[in-house]
XYZ file of C-alpha atoms in Angstrom:
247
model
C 168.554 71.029 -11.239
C 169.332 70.031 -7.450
C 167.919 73.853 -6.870
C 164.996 73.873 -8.627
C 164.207 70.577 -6.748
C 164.901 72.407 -3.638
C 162.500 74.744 -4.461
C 159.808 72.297 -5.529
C 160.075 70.076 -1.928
C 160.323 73.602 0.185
C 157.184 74.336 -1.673
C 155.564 71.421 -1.232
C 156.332 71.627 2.376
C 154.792 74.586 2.801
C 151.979 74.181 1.015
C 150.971 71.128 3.179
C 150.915 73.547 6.193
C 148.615 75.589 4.282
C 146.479 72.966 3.767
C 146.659 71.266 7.549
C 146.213 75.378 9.114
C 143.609 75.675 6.675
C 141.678 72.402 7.886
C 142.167 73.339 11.153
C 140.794 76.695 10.954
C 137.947 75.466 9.048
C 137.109 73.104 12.044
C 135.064 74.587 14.635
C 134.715 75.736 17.366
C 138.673 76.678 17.267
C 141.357 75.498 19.743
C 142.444 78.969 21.607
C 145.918 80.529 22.495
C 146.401 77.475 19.395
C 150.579 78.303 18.626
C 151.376 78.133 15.046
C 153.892 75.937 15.713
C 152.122 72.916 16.804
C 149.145 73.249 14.241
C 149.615 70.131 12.672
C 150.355 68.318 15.177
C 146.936 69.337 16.782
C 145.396 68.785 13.523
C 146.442 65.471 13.496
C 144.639 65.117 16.503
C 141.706 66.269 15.789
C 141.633 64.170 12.824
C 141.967 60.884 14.870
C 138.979 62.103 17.294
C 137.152 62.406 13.805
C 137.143 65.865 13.965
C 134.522 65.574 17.121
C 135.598 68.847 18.850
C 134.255 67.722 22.415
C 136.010 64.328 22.793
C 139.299 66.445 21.316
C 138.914 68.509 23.710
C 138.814 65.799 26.266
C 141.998 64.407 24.879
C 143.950 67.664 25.234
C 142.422 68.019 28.976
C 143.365 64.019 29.521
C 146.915 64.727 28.248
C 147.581 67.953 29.983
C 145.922 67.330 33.653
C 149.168 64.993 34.631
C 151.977 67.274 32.944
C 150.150 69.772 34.699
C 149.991 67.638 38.160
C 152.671 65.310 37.989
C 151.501 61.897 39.484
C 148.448 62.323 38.878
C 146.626 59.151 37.683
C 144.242 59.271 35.330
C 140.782 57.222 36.081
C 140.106 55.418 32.546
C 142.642 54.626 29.752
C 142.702 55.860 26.399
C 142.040 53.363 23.290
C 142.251 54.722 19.789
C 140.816 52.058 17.425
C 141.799 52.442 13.761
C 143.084 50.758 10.998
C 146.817 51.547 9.780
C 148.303 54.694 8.166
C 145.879 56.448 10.268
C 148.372 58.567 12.575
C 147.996 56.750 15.830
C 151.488 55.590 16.188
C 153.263 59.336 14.512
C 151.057 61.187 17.228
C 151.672 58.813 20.729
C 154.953 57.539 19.765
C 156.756 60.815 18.210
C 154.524 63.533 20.089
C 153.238 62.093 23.320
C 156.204 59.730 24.672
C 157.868 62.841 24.227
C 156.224 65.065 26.843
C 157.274 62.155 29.386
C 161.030 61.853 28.036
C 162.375 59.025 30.482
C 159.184 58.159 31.993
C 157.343 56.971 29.262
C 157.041 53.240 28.655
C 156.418 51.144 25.382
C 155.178 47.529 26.215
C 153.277 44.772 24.346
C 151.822 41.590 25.646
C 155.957 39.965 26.233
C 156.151 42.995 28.826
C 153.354 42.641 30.658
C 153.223 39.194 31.158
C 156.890 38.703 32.319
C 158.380 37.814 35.471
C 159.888 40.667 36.639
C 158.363 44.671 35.814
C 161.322 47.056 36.838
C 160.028 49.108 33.685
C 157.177 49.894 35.597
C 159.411 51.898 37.971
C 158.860 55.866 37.875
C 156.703 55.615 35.009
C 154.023 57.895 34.058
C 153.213 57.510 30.227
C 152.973 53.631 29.104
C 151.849 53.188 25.619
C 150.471 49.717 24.375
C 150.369 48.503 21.100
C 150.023 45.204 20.846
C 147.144 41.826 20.793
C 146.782 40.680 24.557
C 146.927 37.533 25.694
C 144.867 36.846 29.250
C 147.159 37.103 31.186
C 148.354 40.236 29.910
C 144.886 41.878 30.567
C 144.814 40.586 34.051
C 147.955 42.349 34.894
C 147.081 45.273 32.661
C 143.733 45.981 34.539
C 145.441 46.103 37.880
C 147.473 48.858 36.579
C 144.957 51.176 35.901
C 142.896 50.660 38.446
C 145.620 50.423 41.419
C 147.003 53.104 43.197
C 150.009 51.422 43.751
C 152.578 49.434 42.093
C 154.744 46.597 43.928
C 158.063 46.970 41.128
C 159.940 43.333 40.984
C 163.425 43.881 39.518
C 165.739 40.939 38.662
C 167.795 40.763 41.705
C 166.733 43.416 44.119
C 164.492 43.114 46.470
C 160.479 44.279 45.745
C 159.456 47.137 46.642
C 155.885 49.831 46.535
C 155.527 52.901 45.142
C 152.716 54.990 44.405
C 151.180 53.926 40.449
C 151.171 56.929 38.474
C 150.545 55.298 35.318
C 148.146 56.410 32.346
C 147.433 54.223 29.726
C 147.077 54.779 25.595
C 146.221 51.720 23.750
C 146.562 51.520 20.039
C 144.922 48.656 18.430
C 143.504 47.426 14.728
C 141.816 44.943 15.157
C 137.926 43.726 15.149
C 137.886 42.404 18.830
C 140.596 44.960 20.119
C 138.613 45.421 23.865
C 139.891 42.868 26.235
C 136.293 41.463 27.284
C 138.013 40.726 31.200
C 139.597 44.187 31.906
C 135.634 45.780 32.160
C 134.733 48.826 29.685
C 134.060 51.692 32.242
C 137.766 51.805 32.542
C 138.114 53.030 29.166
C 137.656 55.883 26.574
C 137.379 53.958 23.295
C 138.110 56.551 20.315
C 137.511 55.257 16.562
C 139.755 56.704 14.168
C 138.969 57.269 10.550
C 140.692 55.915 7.321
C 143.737 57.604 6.763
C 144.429 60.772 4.614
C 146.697 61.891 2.012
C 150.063 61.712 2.764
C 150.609 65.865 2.847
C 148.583 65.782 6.203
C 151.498 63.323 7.161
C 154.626 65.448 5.906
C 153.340 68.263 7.474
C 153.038 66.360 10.837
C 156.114 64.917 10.662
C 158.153 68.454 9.414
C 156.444 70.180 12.717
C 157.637 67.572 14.949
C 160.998 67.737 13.272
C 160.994 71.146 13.801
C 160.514 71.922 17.879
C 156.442 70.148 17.469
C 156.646 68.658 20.634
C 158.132 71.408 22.697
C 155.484 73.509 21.242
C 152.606 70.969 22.174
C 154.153 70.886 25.614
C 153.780 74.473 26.224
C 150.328 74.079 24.727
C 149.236 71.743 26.996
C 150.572 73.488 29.883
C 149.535 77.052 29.535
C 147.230 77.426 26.305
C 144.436 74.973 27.379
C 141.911 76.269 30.381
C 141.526 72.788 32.433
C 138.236 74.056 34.158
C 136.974 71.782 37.030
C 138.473 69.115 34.628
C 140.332 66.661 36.971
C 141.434 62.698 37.084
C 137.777 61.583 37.495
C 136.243 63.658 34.477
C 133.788 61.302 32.587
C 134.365 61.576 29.070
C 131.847 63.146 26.173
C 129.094 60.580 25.534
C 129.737 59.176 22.366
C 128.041 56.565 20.359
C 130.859 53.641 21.795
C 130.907 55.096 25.164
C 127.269 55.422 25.362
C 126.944 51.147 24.347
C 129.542 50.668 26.907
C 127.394 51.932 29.608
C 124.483 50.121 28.225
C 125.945 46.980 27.515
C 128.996 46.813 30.743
């Protein structure tokens, strides 16, 4: 019995990588120099850019410029807007934190508002998930627009060093865009309702499974950057085109 169960998950496994290579093939134009290792986890991408190949492709380029030129600070911040299930979370907090190892930050509106910001030191990834509060926004819009960062440890005396911070924010909610931080500095991405949960195993068994090392290498040698830099504006989608309208 416990081998004929064996057999059944293994297969079940495998046919959800089917499935996810078999979206992603069907999507195109197709990523090149794609590894098979990291298909799902690109997949997964792709499905929370609602399979819009140009602002996926912007995403990749945003994510790979900085591994590619370390401190190098990105000019707008990401927001992926979505309700939950969606993937947002498996893909920036397994996938992405993960290219940064020890220099990748996870704070929330208790983070950025306190007194002291020592987590701010050497970091080069910092991930927000979390309802601000004003004060929170005020302090979060200095960090992505400043080029430096004045880091106030308990104890020690303060101290500059050069902000190399890029922003994701991951939000639900109706009113997620902090009306004070100004809408030029961001990339606002909708994400679609969730899928079936074999698009999730599949995720999840590729990042168990040497994913991320395989996205790394992806991003740093599979991906032709271009003229793509810091200041690249992003693909003119139907949010990003009312932002410029309405900022």
């Amino acid at each position: 019995m416990k081998t004929n169960m064996t057999a059944i998950a293994s297969r079940l496994a495998e046919s959800s990588k089917v499935f996810v290579r078999t979206l992603a093939l069907l999507t195109r134009p197709a990523p090149t120099r794609m590894p098979s290792c990291c298909v799902n986890i690109n997949a997964l991408l792709l499905h929370l850019c609602d399979f819009d190949h140009e602002l996926y492709g912007y995403v990749l380029k945003w994510l790979a410029y900085p591994l590619r030129h370390p401190g190098a600070k990105m000019n707008r911040a990401l927001i992926f807007n979505g309700g939950a299930g969606s993937g947002k979370s498996l893909f920036f907090n397994r996938v992405v934190t993960g290219l940064y190892g020890g220099e990748a930050r996870h704070v929330n509106d208790s983070v950025l508002t306190a007194s002291f910001n020592a987590w701010a030191a050497s970091a080069r990834f910092v991930l927000a998930e979390d309802d601000l509060t004003n004060q929170a926004q005020v302090t979060l819009k200095r960090l992505i627009s400043s080029d430096i960062v004045t880091i106030n440890g308990k104890g020690v005396p303060e101290y500059a060093e050069p902000n190399r911070m890029n922003f994701v924010f991951l939000s639900g909610a109706a009113d997620f865009l902090p009306a004070s931080v100004g809408d030029r500095r961001f990339v606002v991405i909708e994400v679609p309702p969730a899928r079936g949960p074999l698009f999730y195993r599949a995720v999840r068994d590729e990042i168990d499974n040497g994913g991320v090392d395989a996205f790394r290498e992806y991003l740093m040698r599979g991906i032709d950057l271009g003229t793509f830099d810091q200041y690249t504006l992003p693909p003119v989608t139907a949010r990003v085109r009312a932002q410029v309208e309405f900022a």
